[in-house]
Short mmCIF file of C-alpha atoms and ligand atoms in Angstrom, two decimals:
data_model
loop_
_atom_site.label_atom_id
_atom_site.label_comp_id
_atom_site.label_asym_id
_atom_site.label_seq_id
_atom_site.Cartn_x
_atom_site.Cartn_y
_atom_site.Cartn_z
CA MET A 29 -18.49 12.48 -3.24
CA PRO A 30 -16.43 14.70 -5.59
CA GLN A 31 -14.84 12.92 -8.50
CA ALA A 32 -11.05 13.35 -8.13
CA GLU A 33 -8.93 13.69 -11.27
CA LEU A 34 -7.56 10.47 -12.71
CA LEU A 35 -4.12 10.44 -14.28
CA PRO A 36 -4.21 10.08 -18.09
CA GLU A 37 -2.27 6.77 -17.87
CA VAL A 38 -4.90 5.40 -15.49
CA THR A 39 -7.81 6.56 -17.66
CA LYS A 40 -6.17 4.95 -20.66
CA PHE A 41 -5.36 1.69 -18.87
CA ILE A 42 -8.91 1.14 -17.65
CA GLU A 43 -10.27 1.54 -21.19
CA SER A 44 -9.46 -2.12 -21.88
CA PRO A 45 -7.35 -4.05 -19.40
CA LYS A 46 -6.58 -7.54 -20.66
CA MET A 47 -5.00 -10.70 -19.28
CA VAL A 48 -1.30 -11.31 -19.89
CA ILE A 49 -0.65 -14.81 -21.22
CA GLY A 50 2.39 -16.01 -23.13
CA GLY A 51 3.65 -12.44 -23.46
CA LYS A 52 0.44 -11.19 -25.11
CA SER A 53 -2.50 -9.12 -23.88
CA VAL A 54 -5.51 -11.34 -24.41
CA ASP A 55 -9.24 -11.69 -23.83
CA ALA A 56 -10.80 -14.79 -22.33
CA VAL A 57 -11.23 -17.74 -24.69
CA SER A 58 -14.97 -17.39 -24.08
CA ARG A 59 -14.80 -13.57 -24.68
CA ASP A 60 -16.73 -13.17 -21.41
CA MET A 61 -15.99 -10.16 -19.22
CA PHE A 62 -16.88 -9.09 -15.69
CA ASP A 63 -17.26 -5.73 -13.95
CA VAL A 64 -14.66 -4.07 -11.75
CA ILE A 65 -16.31 -1.86 -9.13
CA ASP A 66 -14.95 1.27 -7.44
CA PRO A 67 -15.69 0.63 -3.73
CA ALA A 68 -15.72 4.37 -2.96
CA THR A 69 -18.67 5.01 -5.26
CA GLY A 70 -20.18 1.59 -5.91
CA ARG A 71 -19.91 2.36 -9.65
CA VAL A 72 -18.46 0.19 -12.43
CA LEU A 73 -14.91 1.27 -13.30
CA CYS A 74 -14.27 -1.05 -16.22
CA GLU A 75 -14.54 -4.65 -17.37
CA VAL A 76 -11.86 -7.32 -17.39
CA PRO A 77 -11.76 -10.74 -19.08
CA ARG A 78 -13.47 -13.55 -17.21
CA GLY A 79 -10.78 -16.20 -17.42
CA GLY A 80 -11.86 -19.76 -16.67
CA VAL A 81 -10.75 -23.36 -17.10
CA ALA A 82 -9.72 -22.88 -20.74
CA ASP A 83 -7.69 -19.76 -20.02
CA ILE A 84 -5.91 -21.37 -17.08
CA ASP A 85 -5.07 -24.23 -19.42
CA VAL A 86 -3.54 -21.87 -21.98
CA ALA A 87 -1.65 -19.92 -19.30
CA VAL A 88 -0.30 -23.05 -17.62
CA GLY A 89 0.72 -24.31 -21.07
CA ALA A 90 2.61 -21.07 -21.72
CA ALA A 91 4.30 -21.23 -18.31
CA ARG A 92 5.19 -24.89 -18.88
CA GLN A 93 6.70 -24.21 -22.27
CA ALA A 94 8.72 -21.28 -20.94
CA HIS A 95 9.96 -23.49 -18.13
CA GLU A 96 10.87 -26.50 -20.29
CA GLU A 97 12.66 -24.27 -22.80
CA ARG A 98 14.58 -22.77 -19.86
CA ARG A 99 13.76 -19.30 -21.18
CA TRP A 100 14.16 -17.87 -17.69
CA ALA A 101 15.97 -20.46 -15.54
CA GLY A 102 18.50 -20.87 -18.33
CA LEU A 103 19.57 -17.23 -18.23
CA ARG A 104 22.78 -16.33 -16.45
CA PRO A 105 21.90 -15.56 -12.78
CA GLY A 106 23.40 -12.11 -13.14
CA LYS A 107 21.04 -11.45 -16.04
CA ARG A 108 18.03 -12.48 -13.94
CA THR A 109 19.26 -10.12 -11.23
CA GLU A 110 19.37 -7.32 -13.76
CA VAL A 111 15.82 -7.97 -14.97
CA LEU A 112 14.36 -8.22 -11.46
CA TYR A 113 16.13 -5.04 -10.41
CA LYS A 114 14.81 -3.26 -13.46
CA LEU A 115 11.31 -4.47 -12.63
CA GLY A 116 11.65 -2.94 -9.16
CA GLU A 117 12.80 0.31 -10.75
CA LEU A 118 9.88 0.31 -13.18
CA VAL A 119 7.43 -0.13 -10.31
CA LYS A 120 9.05 2.75 -8.44
CA ARG A 121 9.06 4.97 -11.52
CA ASN A 122 5.32 4.36 -11.96
CA ILE A 123 4.28 4.78 -8.33
CA SER A 124 1.71 7.53 -8.95
CA GLU A 125 -0.03 5.61 -11.70
CA LEU A 126 0.02 2.28 -9.86
CA ALA A 127 -1.09 3.86 -6.57
CA GLN A 128 -4.04 5.57 -8.18
CA LEU A 129 -5.02 2.40 -10.01
CA GLU A 130 -4.82 0.44 -6.75
CA SER A 131 -6.81 3.12 -4.97
CA ILE A 132 -9.76 3.17 -7.38
CA ASP A 133 -9.77 -0.64 -7.58
CA SER A 134 -9.54 -1.40 -3.85
CA GLY A 135 -10.73 1.80 -2.12
CA LYS A 136 -7.53 2.25 -0.15
CA PRO A 137 -6.32 5.83 0.40
CA VAL A 138 -3.93 6.89 -2.34
CA SER A 139 -1.30 7.98 0.19
CA ILE A 140 -1.25 4.46 1.61
CA ALA A 141 -1.30 2.87 -1.84
CA SER A 142 1.77 4.95 -2.74
CA GLY A 143 3.63 3.51 0.22
CA GLU A 144 2.57 0.03 -0.86
CA MET A 145 3.87 0.55 -4.39
CA TRP A 146 7.19 1.67 -2.97
CA ALA A 147 7.22 -1.51 -0.88
CA VAL A 148 6.49 -3.57 -4.01
CA GLY A 149 9.56 -2.02 -5.66
CA GLU A 150 11.55 -3.05 -2.60
CA VAL A 151 10.31 -6.63 -2.84
CA PHE A 152 11.65 -6.91 -6.41
CA ARG A 153 14.91 -5.22 -5.44
CA TYR A 154 15.35 -7.62 -2.53
CA TYR A 155 14.70 -10.67 -4.69
CA SER A 156 16.94 -9.36 -7.45
CA GLY A 157 19.84 -10.23 -5.13
CA TRP A 158 18.89 -13.89 -4.87
CA PRO A 159 19.54 -15.48 -8.29
CA THR A 160 23.31 -15.28 -7.75
CA LYS A 161 23.08 -16.81 -4.28
CA VAL A 162 21.43 -20.18 -4.88
CA PHE A 163 23.92 -22.95 -4.12
CA GLY A 164 23.99 -26.71 -4.00
CA GLU A 165 26.45 -28.54 -1.77
CA THR A 166 28.91 -31.40 -1.83
CA THR A 167 28.47 -34.20 0.70
CA PRO A 168 31.18 -36.58 1.90
CA THR A 169 30.10 -40.25 1.67
CA ASP A 170 32.26 -43.05 0.28
CA ASP A 171 35.79 -42.15 -0.87
CA ASN A 172 34.92 -43.52 -4.28
CA MET A 173 31.87 -41.38 -4.69
CA PHE A 174 31.41 -37.74 -5.47
CA VAL A 175 28.02 -36.60 -4.19
CA TYR A 176 26.66 -33.17 -4.77
CA SER A 177 23.28 -31.47 -4.81
CA LEU A 178 21.67 -29.17 -7.30
CA ARG A 179 19.13 -26.65 -6.07
CA GLU A 180 16.58 -26.33 -8.85
CA PRO A 181 13.36 -24.42 -9.46
CA ILE A 182 10.12 -26.25 -8.67
CA GLY A 183 8.73 -25.45 -12.13
CA VAL A 184 5.34 -23.95 -12.89
CA CYS A 185 3.91 -22.08 -9.89
CA GLY A 186 0.38 -20.83 -9.38
CA GLY A 187 -0.26 -17.74 -7.26
CA ILE A 188 -3.79 -17.13 -5.93
CA ILE A 189 -4.18 -13.86 -4.05
CA PRO A 190 -6.78 -11.77 -2.17
CA TRP A 191 -8.01 -8.20 -2.64
CA ASN A 192 -6.69 -6.49 0.48
CA PHE A 193 -3.14 -5.76 -0.75
CA PRO A 194 -3.47 -6.65 -4.44
CA MET A 195 -0.10 -5.47 -5.76
CA ILE A 196 1.89 -6.42 -2.65
CA MET A 197 0.42 -9.90 -2.71
CA ALA A 198 1.19 -10.20 -6.43
CA ALA A 199 4.80 -9.20 -5.74
CA TRP A 200 5.09 -11.66 -2.85
CA LYS A 201 4.20 -14.46 -5.29
CA VAL A 202 5.91 -13.31 -8.49
CA ALA A 203 9.23 -12.05 -7.07
CA PRO A 204 10.36 -15.23 -5.24
CA ALA A 205 9.03 -17.47 -8.03
CA LEU A 206 11.21 -15.57 -10.50
CA ALA A 207 14.23 -15.17 -8.22
CA PHE A 208 14.49 -18.94 -7.89
CA GLY A 209 13.98 -19.66 -11.60
CA ASN A 210 10.32 -20.69 -11.77
CA THR A 211 7.53 -19.61 -14.09
CA ILE A 212 4.14 -18.51 -12.74
CA VAL A 213 0.43 -18.11 -13.42
CA LEU A 214 -1.12 -15.46 -11.18
CA LYS A 215 -4.85 -15.29 -10.39
CA PRO A 216 -5.69 -11.99 -8.67
CA ALA A 217 -8.89 -11.55 -6.64
CA GLU A 218 -11.99 -10.82 -8.72
CA GLN A 219 -12.48 -7.52 -6.81
CA THR A 220 -8.98 -6.20 -7.61
CA PRO A 221 -7.53 -7.44 -10.89
CA LEU A 222 -6.04 -4.19 -12.20
CA THR A 223 -2.58 -3.80 -10.69
CA ALA A 224 -1.84 -7.50 -11.25
CA ILE A 225 -2.45 -6.97 -14.97
CA ARG A 226 -0.16 -3.92 -14.92
CA LEU A 227 2.49 -5.97 -13.14
CA GLY A 228 2.27 -8.60 -15.90
CA GLU A 229 2.88 -5.85 -18.46
CA LEU A 230 5.76 -4.35 -16.47
CA CYS A 231 7.41 -7.79 -16.26
CA LEU A 232 7.55 -7.89 -20.07
CA GLU A 233 8.84 -4.31 -20.18
CA ALA A 234 11.61 -5.21 -17.72
CA GLY A 235 12.72 -8.10 -19.92
CA VAL A 236 11.07 -11.12 -18.30
CA PRO A 237 10.70 -13.56 -21.25
CA GLU A 238 7.26 -14.34 -22.67
CA GLY A 239 5.27 -17.01 -20.84
CA VAL A 240 7.30 -16.70 -17.62
CA VAL A 241 4.71 -14.51 -15.86
CA ASN A 242 1.06 -14.96 -16.84
CA VAL A 243 -1.91 -13.19 -15.31
CA VAL A 244 -5.40 -14.69 -15.55
CA THR A 245 -8.28 -12.61 -14.21
CA GLY A 246 -11.45 -14.38 -13.15
CA PHE A 247 -13.46 -15.89 -10.33
CA GLY A 248 -12.15 -18.15 -7.61
CA GLN A 249 -14.51 -21.01 -8.30
CA GLU A 250 -13.62 -20.95 -11.99
CA ALA A 251 -10.07 -19.74 -12.66
CA GLY A 252 -8.82 -20.20 -9.07
CA GLN A 253 -10.15 -23.72 -8.74
CA ALA A 254 -8.82 -24.67 -12.20
CA LEU A 255 -5.35 -23.41 -11.28
CA ALA A 256 -5.33 -25.17 -7.89
CA GLN A 257 -6.25 -28.52 -9.42
CA HIS A 258 -4.29 -28.26 -12.67
CA PRO A 259 -2.19 -31.40 -13.16
CA ASP A 260 0.65 -29.45 -14.78
CA VAL A 261 1.10 -26.92 -11.96
CA ASP A 262 3.92 -27.90 -9.59
CA LYS A 263 3.24 -25.53 -6.73
CA ILE A 264 0.50 -23.25 -5.45
CA ALA A 265 1.14 -20.25 -3.23
CA PHE A 266 -2.20 -19.13 -1.81
CA THR A 267 -3.13 -16.13 0.31
CA GLY A 268 -6.73 -15.71 1.41
CA SER A 269 -9.31 -17.09 3.79
CA THR A 270 -8.84 -20.27 5.81
CA GLU A 271 -12.00 -21.65 4.23
CA VAL A 272 -10.71 -21.30 0.66
CA GLY A 273 -7.22 -22.41 1.78
CA ARG A 274 -8.76 -25.76 2.70
CA LYS A 275 -10.31 -26.03 -0.78
CA VAL A 276 -6.97 -25.26 -2.40
CA LEU A 277 -5.33 -27.98 -0.33
CA HIS A 278 -7.97 -30.50 -1.46
CA ALA A 279 -7.63 -29.41 -5.06
CA SER A 280 -3.88 -30.00 -4.91
CA GLU A 281 -4.32 -33.71 -4.16
CA GLY A 282 -4.55 -34.84 -7.77
CA ASN A 283 -0.88 -34.30 -8.63
CA LEU A 284 0.36 -33.70 -5.06
CA LYS A 285 1.58 -30.25 -5.95
CA ARG A 286 3.47 -28.28 -3.30
CA VAL A 287 1.23 -25.88 -1.39
CA THR A 288 1.94 -22.92 0.85
CA LEU A 289 -0.98 -21.22 2.58
CA GLU A 290 -1.16 -17.75 4.14
CA LEU A 291 -4.59 -17.59 5.75
CA GLY A 292 -6.69 -15.62 8.17
CA GLY A 293 -5.96 -14.27 11.61
CA LYS A 294 -7.46 -12.89 14.81
CA SER A 295 -4.32 -11.35 16.15
CA PRO A 296 -3.94 -10.20 19.75
CA ASN A 297 -2.57 -6.74 20.50
CA ILE A 298 -1.55 -6.71 24.16
CA VAL A 299 -1.22 -3.50 26.13
CA PHE A 300 0.46 -3.81 29.54
CA SER A 301 0.27 -1.20 32.29
CA ASP A 302 3.96 -0.33 31.89
CA ALA A 303 3.60 0.51 28.18
CA ASN A 304 4.25 3.94 26.73
CA MET A 305 0.54 4.76 26.45
CA LYS A 306 0.86 7.27 23.64
CA ARG A 307 2.70 4.83 21.40
CA ALA A 308 0.47 1.93 22.43
CA THR A 309 -2.66 3.90 21.60
CA ARG A 310 -1.51 5.02 18.17
CA GLY A 311 0.03 1.65 17.38
CA SER A 312 -3.05 -0.30 18.44
CA MET A 313 -5.31 1.99 16.45
CA HIS A 314 -3.29 1.71 13.24
CA GLY A 315 -2.80 -1.99 13.91
CA VAL A 316 -6.53 -2.61 13.70
CA PHE A 317 -7.84 0.10 11.34
CA LEU A 318 -5.16 0.19 8.64
CA ASN A 319 -6.71 -0.62 5.25
CA SER A 320 -10.17 -0.44 6.86
CA GLY A 321 -9.23 -3.41 9.01
CA GLN A 322 -8.84 -5.63 5.95
CA VAL A 323 -5.46 -6.92 6.99
CA CYS A 324 -4.76 -10.56 7.76
CA THR A 325 -2.45 -9.56 10.64
CA ALA A 326 -4.80 -6.88 12.03
CA GLY A 327 -4.62 -6.62 15.84
CA THR A 328 -8.36 -7.10 16.21
CA ARG A 329 -8.29 -8.39 19.77
CA ILE A 330 -6.96 -5.60 21.96
CA LEU A 331 -6.02 -7.17 25.30
CA VAL A 332 -5.56 -4.52 27.98
CA GLU A 333 -4.19 -5.00 31.50
CA LYS A 334 -6.86 -4.19 34.08
CA SER A 335 -5.04 -1.34 35.85
CA VAL A 336 -4.81 0.77 32.67
CA HIS A 337 -7.94 -0.48 30.94
CA ASP A 338 -10.12 2.60 31.39
CA ASP A 339 -7.42 5.16 30.58
CA PHE A 340 -6.27 3.23 27.54
CA VAL A 341 -9.79 2.76 26.22
CA SER A 342 -10.61 6.44 26.56
CA ALA A 343 -7.43 7.39 24.62
CA LEU A 344 -8.20 4.76 21.98
CA LEU A 345 -11.74 6.05 21.54
CA ASP A 346 -10.52 9.64 21.12
CA ALA A 347 -7.94 8.59 18.56
CA THR A 348 -10.48 6.44 16.69
CA ALA A 349 -13.10 9.17 16.59
CA SER A 350 -10.55 11.53 14.99
CA MET A 351 -9.76 9.22 12.05
CA LYS A 352 -10.53 10.83 8.71
CA LEU A 353 -12.82 8.62 6.67
CA GLY A 354 -13.44 9.66 3.09
CA ASN A 355 -12.52 9.78 -0.58
CA PRO A 356 -9.50 7.51 -1.07
CA LEU A 357 -8.12 9.77 -3.81
CA GLU A 358 -7.72 12.68 -1.39
CA GLU A 359 -4.32 12.90 0.28
CA GLU A 360 -5.61 13.56 3.81
CA THR A 361 -7.93 10.53 3.90
CA GLN A 362 -6.82 7.97 6.50
CA MET A 363 -9.46 5.34 5.93
CA GLY A 364 -11.40 4.42 2.82
CA PRO A 365 -14.37 2.10 2.26
CA VAL A 366 -14.30 -1.67 2.63
CA ILE A 367 -13.91 -3.62 -0.59
CA SER A 368 -17.48 -4.52 -1.58
CA GLN A 369 -21.16 -4.46 -0.75
CA GLU A 370 -20.83 -8.07 0.39
CA GLN A 371 -17.95 -7.22 2.73
CA MET A 372 -19.80 -4.19 4.10
CA GLU A 373 -22.79 -6.37 4.93
CA ARG A 374 -20.52 -8.94 6.52
CA VAL A 375 -18.86 -6.31 8.71
CA THR A 376 -22.09 -4.59 9.80
CA GLY A 377 -23.54 -8.06 10.38
CA TYR A 378 -20.70 -8.79 12.80
CA ILE A 379 -21.31 -5.49 14.55
CA GLU A 380 -24.88 -6.64 15.16
CA ILE A 381 -23.61 -10.00 16.40
CA GLY A 382 -21.29 -8.19 18.85
CA ARG A 383 -24.20 -6.12 20.18
CA SER A 384 -26.40 -9.17 20.60
CA GLU A 385 -23.60 -11.00 22.41
CA GLY A 386 -23.62 -8.23 24.99
CA ALA A 387 -20.50 -6.30 24.03
CA GLU A 388 -20.76 -2.52 23.99
CA VAL A 389 -20.15 -0.34 20.93
CA ALA A 390 -17.98 2.41 22.44
CA VAL A 391 -17.42 4.25 19.16
CA GLY A 392 -18.64 3.78 15.58
CA GLY A 393 -20.91 0.85 14.92
CA GLU A 394 -22.65 2.02 11.75
CA ARG A 395 -22.28 2.32 8.04
CA ALA A 396 -20.96 5.83 7.22
CA SER A 397 -23.83 6.61 4.83
CA GLU A 398 -23.10 10.36 4.80
CA LEU A 399 -20.29 9.44 2.38
CA GLY A 400 -22.71 8.34 -0.32
CA ASP A 401 -23.09 4.96 -1.98
CA GLY A 402 -19.53 3.80 -1.27
CA TYR A 403 -18.97 0.92 1.12
CA PHE A 404 -17.90 2.99 4.14
CA VAL A 405 -18.10 1.57 7.66
CA GLN A 406 -17.21 3.67 10.72
CA PRO A 407 -14.15 2.56 12.65
CA THR A 408 -15.72 0.64 15.51
CA VAL A 409 -14.48 -0.30 18.97
CA PHE A 410 -16.28 -2.85 21.14
CA THR A 411 -15.58 -2.85 24.87
CA GLY A 412 -16.60 -5.42 27.46
CA VAL A 413 -15.71 -8.25 25.11
CA ARG A 414 -15.12 -11.82 26.33
CA ASN A 415 -12.72 -13.92 24.30
CA ASP A 416 -15.34 -16.60 23.70
CA MET A 417 -17.66 -14.18 21.86
CA ARG A 418 -17.90 -14.62 18.09
CA ILE A 419 -16.52 -11.11 17.53
CA ALA A 420 -13.37 -12.23 19.37
CA GLN A 421 -13.06 -15.60 17.63
CA GLU A 422 -14.11 -15.06 14.01
CA GLU A 423 -12.23 -13.02 11.45
CA ILE A 424 -14.37 -9.98 10.57
CA PHE A 425 -11.96 -8.38 8.10
CA GLY A 426 -13.25 -4.88 8.62
CA PRO A 427 -12.67 -1.87 10.91
CA VAL A 428 -13.83 -3.54 14.11
CA ALA A 429 -11.76 -3.84 17.31
CA ALA A 430 -12.65 -5.94 20.34
CA VAL A 431 -11.22 -4.74 23.68
CA ILE A 432 -10.74 -7.51 26.25
CA GLU A 433 -9.58 -6.88 29.80
CA VAL A 434 -6.85 -9.17 31.19
CA ALA A 435 -5.44 -9.46 34.73
CA ASP A 436 -1.75 -10.11 34.14
CA VAL A 437 0.94 -11.55 31.84
CA ASP A 438 -0.16 -15.16 32.22
CA GLU A 439 -3.78 -14.41 31.46
CA ALA A 440 -2.71 -12.24 28.52
CA ILE A 441 -0.74 -15.12 26.97
CA ALA A 442 -3.55 -17.61 27.63
CA VAL A 443 -6.21 -15.38 26.06
CA ALA A 444 -3.90 -14.45 23.18
CA ASN A 445 -3.49 -18.14 22.34
CA ASP A 446 -7.16 -19.04 22.76
CA THR A 447 -7.90 -18.90 19.02
CA ILE A 448 -7.69 -21.22 16.01
CA TYR A 449 -5.42 -18.67 14.34
CA GLY A 450 -1.75 -17.81 14.82
CA LEU A 451 -0.65 -15.24 12.29
CA ALA A 452 0.68 -12.37 14.37
CA ALA A 453 0.63 -10.54 17.71
CA ALA A 454 1.76 -7.21 19.12
CA VAL A 455 2.85 -6.50 22.66
CA TRP A 456 3.27 -3.08 24.26
CA THR A 457 5.46 -2.90 27.39
CA SER A 458 8.59 -1.17 28.65
CA ASP A 459 9.74 -4.28 30.52
CA VAL A 460 12.28 -6.14 28.37
CA SER A 461 11.88 -9.47 30.13
CA LYS A 462 8.11 -9.33 29.87
CA ALA A 463 8.34 -8.51 26.17
CA HIS A 464 10.50 -11.56 25.45
CA LYS A 465 8.48 -13.82 27.70
CA VAL A 466 5.30 -12.91 25.85
CA ALA A 467 7.01 -13.18 22.45
CA ARG A 468 8.05 -16.71 23.35
CA GLY A 469 4.69 -17.65 24.82
CA ILE A 470 2.56 -16.60 21.87
CA LYS A 471 1.77 -19.12 19.16
CA ALA A 472 2.05 -16.95 16.05
CA GLY A 473 4.32 -16.54 13.05
CA THR A 474 5.15 -12.90 13.83
CA VAL A 475 5.36 -11.01 17.14
CA TRP A 476 5.82 -7.23 17.22
CA VAL A 477 7.16 -5.55 20.36
CA ASN A 478 6.26 -1.87 20.79
CA THR A 479 5.36 -1.69 17.13
CA ALA A 480 2.74 -3.30 14.90
CA GLY A 481 2.23 -4.28 11.30
CA ASN A 482 5.84 -4.18 10.10
CA VAL A 483 6.83 -6.37 7.18
CA ASP A 484 10.03 -6.40 5.17
CA PRO A 485 11.10 -8.55 2.24
CA SER A 486 14.00 -9.93 4.27
CA VAL A 487 11.82 -11.11 7.17
CA SER A 488 9.91 -14.36 6.77
CA PHE A 489 6.15 -14.21 7.13
CA GLY A 490 3.52 -16.89 7.75
CA GLY A 491 1.21 -18.56 10.19
CA TYR A 492 1.02 -20.98 13.09
CA LYS A 493 -2.08 -23.17 13.52
CA GLN A 494 -4.95 -22.48 11.07
CA SER A 495 -3.29 -19.33 9.77
CA GLY A 496 -1.47 -21.56 7.32
CA PHE A 497 1.90 -23.13 6.65
CA GLY A 498 5.03 -22.36 4.74
CA ARG A 499 6.88 -19.07 5.01
CA GLU A 500 7.07 -16.29 2.47
CA LEU A 501 9.80 -13.66 2.09
CA GLY A 502 13.30 -13.79 3.49
CA ARG A 503 15.64 -16.71 3.09
CA HIS A 504 12.85 -19.19 3.86
CA SER A 505 11.39 -18.60 0.42
CA LEU A 506 14.46 -20.34 -0.98
CA GLU A 507 13.07 -23.54 0.55
CA THR A 508 9.54 -23.05 -0.73
CA TYR A 509 10.46 -22.11 -4.32
CA THR A 510 13.25 -24.63 -5.00
CA GLN A 511 13.87 -28.35 -4.65
CA THR A 512 17.14 -30.23 -4.33
CA LYS A 513 18.51 -33.10 -6.37
CA SER A 514 21.28 -35.38 -5.06
CA VAL A 515 23.73 -36.53 -7.72
CA TRP A 516 25.92 -39.58 -7.11
CA VAL A 517 29.03 -39.95 -9.28
CA ASN A 518 31.07 -43.15 -9.16
CA LEU A 519 34.77 -42.25 -9.23
CA ARG A 520 36.00 -45.81 -9.72
P1 NAP B 876 -10.75 -15.66 -0.44
O1 NAP B 876 -12.17 -15.69 -0.74
O2 NAP B 876 -10.13 -16.77 0.30
O3 NAP B 876 -10.02 -15.41 -1.83
C1 NAP B 876 -8.65 -15.46 -2.01
C2 NAP B 876 -8.37 -15.85 -3.45
O4 NAP B 876 -8.80 -17.20 -3.67
C3 NAP B 876 -9.12 -15.01 -4.47
O5 NAP B 876 -8.32 -14.82 -5.60
C4 NAP B 876 -10.32 -15.89 -4.76
O6 NAP B 876 -10.96 -15.61 -5.97
C5 NAP B 876 -9.68 -17.24 -4.78
N1 NAP B 876 -10.62 -18.37 -4.61
C6 NAP B 876 -11.89 -18.34 -4.12
N2 NAP B 876 -12.42 -19.59 -4.16
C7 NAP B 876 -11.48 -20.40 -4.67
C8 NAP B 876 -11.42 -21.79 -4.95
N3 NAP B 876 -12.45 -22.59 -4.70
N4 NAP B 876 -10.28 -22.30 -5.48
C9 NAP B 876 -9.23 -21.50 -5.73
N5 NAP B 876 -9.22 -20.18 -5.49
C10 NAP B 876 -10.33 -19.63 -4.96
O7 NAP B 876 -10.34 -14.40 0.39
P2 NAP B 876 -10.78 -12.93 0.09
O8 NAP B 876 -12.25 -12.85 0.20
O9 NAP B 876 -10.16 -12.48 -1.17
O10 NAP B 876 -9.98 -12.16 1.26
C11 NAP B 876 -10.39 -12.17 2.61
C12 NAP B 876 -9.73 -13.27 3.41
O11 NAP B 876 -8.37 -13.47 3.05
C13 NAP B 876 -9.72 -13.01 4.87
O12 NAP B 876 -10.27 -14.08 5.57
C14 NAP B 876 -8.25 -12.82 5.24
O13 NAP B 876 -7.87 -13.27 6.48
C15 NAP B 876 -7.54 -13.59 4.23
N6 NAP B 876 -6.21 -13.01 3.98
C16 NAP B 876 -5.10 -13.60 4.50
C17 NAP B 876 -3.84 -13.06 4.28
C18 NAP B 876 -2.59 -13.69 4.81
O14 NAP B 876 -1.50 -13.30 4.42
N7 NAP B 876 -2.66 -14.64 5.70
C19 NAP B 876 -3.72 -11.93 3.50
C20 NAP B 876 -4.87 -11.35 2.99
C21 NAP B 876 -6.11 -11.91 3.24
P3 NAP B 876 -12.24 -14.59 -5.91
O15 NAP B 876 -11.65 -13.27 -5.73
O16 NAP B 876 -12.91 -14.73 -7.20
O17 NAP B 876 -13.09 -15.04 -4.77
MG1 MG B 877 -13.56 -13.93 -2.20
#
């Protein structure tokens, strides 16, 4: 694959990216490093510090000190608004650099990464409005008492995030933590540490005081585990697999820290016979193949009403076959590689499982080895899938769709809910009543009607069932990043 030009800022940054702790760029206490791999080539891009227990300790100490000294929470709310807004502006001003960095680190097409960086700027802009809108209340009790509440930050937060949307996930943790006056230690995924480090630097540039945002790069079982069980961390916001979410919950037991979990999904995408087929086809395709299928809300189970099944499938296969797979740094690329060798083997392993379960590979089904040593997997559609097959029940986290035929609305809702997950769902129909009936019937934290994949900082996001608990974004994050104190004053 041809080597696309890197921007000078990107080349310079990857010379020696370091952790951001207490306002300084630092190496690990142990001086150990680990490799960052470019998924499009399989080659080493650079090294980053391998933070572990000792580094988490230092970072939590820095965040604690910043919190106790009220370096951030003690600022005038209007000042915090100004800093958060500036941070959003800085992200937007550096979109090309950040998008390219994200692209080489994660393999996602640069055009898509640019959109994500814009969205990250929007997340900070949205949250910049919050510091001035956090209120307590007064409560009538006894005439001789004055009772009021204070809404206060939780304290030191830990953010543990996955590799699929590295910078967006970092923003989803850092922005609300800051908006509501907390300090934070962020542990990005080992596969994608680069934009998180850049975000830590941009926070300082925007005027976030030292120690308020700390970024520790490292492995989940070392740095992640240490953060989740640290006795001086007050809250953990985790996004990742259901399996690791369980570990984080266990690790939180020691000091009963607050935990919010955004976990996996196996989201249904339901196409009814009265849908606009052109929109449903495009929407379903993007819903499952965006980011090489490495999306927690991906509509991986495509439920299609019997009467339109064959026509819909043939349109979906045509659209899928026309997707442009290739070098993420080229503008026209629609789909890049998956994140790692391990993930590629997992995805192709699931494709084999699907075949052996009796489902039919209608398109794709192989590694795209013509693209070199990168971790490319063809966009793959299985037809003839039953909902009890493993490929319909287990999260694959790759470009693999399972088409399941359903008879009517009731069967569609029943099949949609026959899963341990409940993150999201999409429904395609031109019947308003049907759309609302299905939206109400589905057990998931988000339902899209005649659209798929939308998120916005003002709309809360999270899971039902084993897709997690707690809500991020929107006004619900006020609840998850603050706590209230009732104050009783005797007037006698
Ligand atoms: P993961 O293995 O669960 O990792 C998520 C984060 O947790 C990473 O930073 C990871 O570090 C860390 N971690 C691993 N073991 C840990 C431990 N014992 N204690 C504390 N932290 C630990 O998930 P992934 O492989 O990065 O991403 C794929 C999965 O994430 C999929 O199943 C997907 O559904 C889920 N996901 C969910 C959402 C959502 O919003 N619901 C969003 C994105 C992804 P390492 O990188 O070193 O392993
Ligand atoms: Mg992992």
